PDB file of C-alpha atoms in Angstrom:
ATOM      1  CA  UNK H   1      40.223  -2.927  30.036  1.00 70.00           C
ATOM      2  CA  UNK H   2      41.164   0.727  30.487  1.00 80.00           C
ATOM      3  CA  UNK H   3      43.722   0.391  27.680  1.00 84.00           C
ATOM      4  CA  UNK H   4      40.891  -0.318  25.218  1.00 87.00           C
ATOM      5  CA  UNK H   5      38.913   2.799  26.131  1.00 89.00           C
ATOM      6  CA  UNK H   6      40.645   5.139  23.611  1.00 90.00           C
ATOM      7  CA  UNK H   7      39.905   2.659  20.824  1.00 93.00           C
ATOM      8  CA  UNK H   8      36.268   2.461  21.857  1.00 93.00           C
ATOM      9  CA  UNK H   9      35.939   6.272  21.875  1.00 92.00           C
ATOM     10  CA  UNK H  10      37.564   6.504  18.439  1.00 93.00           C
ATOM     11  CA  UNK H  11      35.305   3.758  17.067  1.00 94.00           C
ATOM     12  CA  UNK H  12      32.119   5.295  18.452  1.00 94.00           C
ATOM     13  CA  UNK H  13      32.935   8.861  17.354  1.00 93.00           C
ATOM     14  CA  UNK H  14      34.028   7.842  13.849  1.00 92.00           C
ATOM     15  CA  UNK H  15      31.068   5.493  13.604  1.00 93.00           C
ATOM     16  CA  UNK H  16      28.692   8.286  14.601  1.00 94.00           C
ATOM     17  CA  UNK H  17      30.078  10.468  11.799  1.00 92.00           C
ATOM     18  CA  UNK H  18      29.557   7.607   9.349  1.00 91.00           C
ATOM     19  CA  UNK H  19      26.046   7.000  10.688  1.00 94.00           C
ATOM     20  CA  UNK H  20      25.136  10.650  10.148  1.00 93.00           C
ATOM     21  CA  UNK H  21      26.485  10.479   6.603  1.00 92.00           C
ATOM     22  CA  UNK H  22      24.498   7.315   5.867  1.00 93.00           C
ATOM     23  CA  UNK H  23      21.319   8.860   7.282  1.00 94.00           C
ATOM     24  CA  UNK H  24      21.852  11.920   5.082  1.00 93.00           C
ATOM     25  CA  UNK H  25      22.181   9.659   2.033  1.00 92.00           C
ATOM     26  CA  UNK H  26      19.122   7.567   2.930  1.00 93.00           C
ATOM     27  CA  UNK H  27      16.756  10.270   4.194  1.00 94.00           C
ATOM     28  CA  UNK H  28      17.584  13.311   2.051  1.00 93.00           C
ATOM     29  CA  UNK H  29      18.140  14.022  -1.605  1.00 87.00           C
ATOM     30  CA  UNK H  30      21.791  14.874  -0.986  1.00 92.00           C
ATOM     31  CA  UNK H  31      24.323  13.081  -3.143  1.00 91.00           C
ATOM     32  CA  UNK H  32      27.374  11.463  -1.551  1.00 90.00           C
ATOM     33  CA  UNK H  33      29.567  14.109  -3.196  1.00 92.00           C
ATOM     34  CA  UNK H  34      27.628  16.929  -1.536  1.00 94.00           C
ATOM     35  CA  UNK H  35      27.809  15.190   1.831  1.00 93.00           C
ATOM     36  CA  UNK H  36      31.566  14.742   1.378  1.00 92.00           C
ATOM     37  CA  UNK H  37      31.982  18.447   0.665  1.00 93.00           C
ATOM     38  CA  UNK H  38      29.757  19.354   3.615  1.00 93.00           C
ATOM     39  CA  UNK H  39      31.858  17.203   5.959  1.00 93.00           C
ATOM     40  CA  UNK H  40      35.120  18.756   4.793  1.00 92.00           C
ATOM     41  CA  UNK H  41      33.730  22.304   4.989  1.00 94.00           C
ATOM     42  CA  UNK H  42      32.312  21.635   8.471  1.00 93.00           C
ATOM     43  CA  UNK H  43      35.710  20.322   9.527  1.00 91.00           C
ATOM     44  CA  UNK H  44      37.378  23.493   8.245  1.00 92.00           C
ATOM     45  CA  UNK H  45      34.859  25.769   9.966  1.00 94.00           C
ATOM     46  CA  UNK H  46      34.899  23.884  13.269  1.00 92.00           C
ATOM     47  CA  UNK H  47      38.682  23.599  13.111  1.00 91.00           C
ATOM     48  CA  UNK H  48      39.054  27.293  12.373  1.00 89.00           C
ATOM     49  CA  UNK H  49      36.861  28.166  15.327  1.00 92.00           C
ATOM     50  CA  UNK H  50      38.831  25.827  17.575  1.00 89.00           C
ATOM     51  CA  UNK H  51      35.797  23.697  18.398  1.00 92.00           C
ATOM     52  CA  UNK H  52      36.903  20.534  16.587  1.00 91.00           C
ATOM     53  CA  UNK H  53      40.031  20.331  18.744  1.00 91.00           C
ATOM     54  CA  UNK H  54      37.809  19.109  21.591  1.00 93.00           C
ATOM     55  CA  UNK H  55      36.627  16.222  19.408  1.00 91.00           C
ATOM     56  CA  UNK H  56      40.233  15.406  18.473  1.00 91.00           C
ATOM     57  CA  UNK H  57      41.272  15.448  22.132  1.00 92.00           C
ATOM     58  CA  UNK H  58      38.350  13.171  23.041  1.00 92.00           C
ATOM     59  CA  UNK H  59      38.242  10.690  20.156  1.00 91.00           C
ATOM     60  CA  UNK H  60      41.755  10.792  18.657  1.00 89.00           C
ATOM     61  CA  UNK H  61      41.802   8.940  15.337  1.00 87.00           C
ATOM     62  CA  UNK H  62      38.013   8.694  15.383  1.00 88.00           C
ATOM     63  CA  UNK H  63      37.971  12.448  14.799  1.00 89.00           C
ATOM     64  CA  UNK H  64      41.062  12.918  12.635  1.00 86.00           C
ATOM     65  CA  UNK H  65      40.677  10.099  10.109  1.00 81.00           C
ATOM     66  CA  UNK H  66      37.186  10.838   8.685  1.00 79.00           C
ATOM     67  CA  UNK H  67      36.503  13.667   6.237  1.00 86.00           C
ATOM     68  CA  UNK H  68      35.861  16.228   8.946  1.00 87.00           C
ATOM     69  CA  UNK H  69      39.359  15.468  10.192  1.00 87.00           C
ATOM     70  CA  UNK H  70      40.714  16.390   6.756  1.00 88.00           C
ATOM     71  CA  UNK H  71      38.971  19.747   6.954  1.00 90.00           C
ATOM     72  CA  UNK H  72      40.268  20.215  10.492  1.00 89.00           C
ATOM     73  CA  UNK H  73      43.796  19.469   9.283  1.00 89.00           C
ATOM     74  CA  UNK H  74      43.478  22.088   6.532  1.00 89.00           C
ATOM     75  CA  UNK H  75      42.317  24.731   9.008  1.00 90.00           C
ATOM     76  CA  UNK H  76      45.035  23.818  11.501  1.00 90.00           C
ATOM     77  CA  UNK H  77      47.695  24.029   8.791  1.00 91.00           C
ATOM     78  CA  UNK H  78      46.493  27.458   7.696  1.00 91.00           C
ATOM     79  CA  UNK H  79      46.447  28.731  11.295  1.00 91.00           C
ATOM     80  CA  UNK H  80      50.005  27.540  11.905  1.00 91.00           C
ATOM     81  CA  UNK H  81      51.296  28.901   8.596  1.00 92.00           C
ATOM     82  CA  UNK H  82      49.683  32.302   9.165  1.00 92.00           C
ATOM     83  CA  UNK H  83      51.303  32.484  12.591  1.00 92.00           C
ATOM     84  CA  UNK H  84      54.661  31.590  11.052  1.00 91.00           C
ATOM     85  CA  UNK H  85      54.604  33.254   7.588  1.00 88.00           C
ATOM     86  CA  UNK H  86      51.915  35.897   7.871  1.00 89.00           C
ATOM     87  CA  UNK H  87      49.306  36.369   5.168  1.00 88.00           C
ATOM     88  CA  UNK H  88      51.227  34.155   2.732  1.00 86.00           C
ATOM     89  CA  UNK H  89      50.411  31.233   5.047  1.00 86.00           C
ATOM     90  CA  UNK H  90      46.779  31.391   3.960  1.00 89.00           C
ATOM     91  CA  UNK H  91      47.855  30.117   0.552  1.00 89.00           C
ATOM     92  CA  UNK H  92      50.390  27.502   1.660  1.00 88.00           C
ATOM     93  CA  UNK H  93      49.275  26.206   5.069  1.00 89.00           C
ATOM     94  CA  UNK H  94      46.556  23.813   3.928  1.00 87.00           C
ATOM     95  CA  UNK H  95      48.745  22.241   1.268  1.00 86.00           C
ATOM     96  CA  UNK H  96      51.650  21.763   3.640  1.00 89.00           C
ATOM     97  CA  UNK H  97      49.472  20.236   6.353  1.00 88.00           C
ATOM     98  CA  UNK H  98      47.746  17.655   4.158  1.00 87.00           C
ATOM     99  CA  UNK H  99      50.527  16.840   1.683  1.00 89.00           C
ATOM    100  CA  UNK H 100      51.623  13.594   3.369  1.00 88.00           C
ATOM    101  CA  UNK H 101      48.082  12.192   3.504  1.00 85.00           C
ATOM    102  CA  UNK H 102      47.270  13.111  -0.079  1.00 87.00           C
ATOM    103  CA  UNK H 103      50.575  11.649  -1.285  1.00 93.00           C
ATOM    104  CA  UNK H 104      49.911   8.401   0.574  1.00 91.00           C
ATOM    105  CA  UNK H 105      46.435   8.160  -0.950  1.00 89.00           C
ATOM    106  CA  UNK H 106      47.796   8.671  -4.465  1.00 94.00           C
ATOM    107  CA  UNK H 107      50.655   6.181  -4.019  1.00 96.00           C
ATOM    108  CA  UNK H 108      48.471   3.469  -2.491  1.00 94.00           C
ATOM    109  CA  UNK H 109      45.800   4.070  -5.135  1.00 91.00           C
ATOM    110  CA  UNK H 110      48.435   3.651  -7.843  1.00 93.00           C
ATOM    111  CA  UNK H 111      49.727   0.448  -6.240  1.00 94.00           C
ATOM    112  CA  UNK H 112      46.202  -0.948  -5.993  1.00 92.00           C
ATOM    113  CA  UNK H 113      45.621  -0.126  -9.667  1.00 89.00           C
ATOM    114  CA  UNK H 114      48.887  -1.763 -10.726  1.00 91.00           C
ATOM    115  CA  UNK H 115      48.299  -5.008  -8.826  1.00 90.00           C
ATOM    116  CA  UNK H 116      44.597  -5.481  -9.495  1.00 88.00           C
ATOM    117  CA  UNK H 117      43.044  -7.046 -12.563  1.00 81.00           C
ATOM    118  CA  UNK H 118      40.485  -4.665 -14.038  1.00 77.00           C
ATOM    119  CA  UNK H 119      37.276  -6.225 -15.328  1.00 79.00           C
ATOM    120  CA  UNK H 120      34.320  -4.621 -17.030  1.00 81.00           C
ATOM    121  CA  UNK H 121      31.197  -4.351 -14.930  1.00 79.00           C
ATOM    122  CA  UNK H 122      28.552  -6.951 -15.810  1.00 75.00           C
TER     123      UNK H 122
END
């Protein structure tokens, strides 16, 4: 049973982030696009301050897979690149850190588009 505990923490943490997003959609006038941007920006800010690392250590994939995890990854990449390359790292760190994930999303999106049969909406 102890082997399932990390999965449970990841599920509950990621689910809580999704629940907050759904409540924001249902109870406020915020559009999904604005909530998406807010999640990414919060991930960058919390990652830059070092606070989000505690969530990553606790929840693992439950904290790194959602949108806040993307923002955290950008901030982490910039921090590492600045330590390695100096001020130039501010411009390159975020791109280097998230390039694999963005590439995977584009490739899998292309494959889904190639193998699906598009239909007009009714």
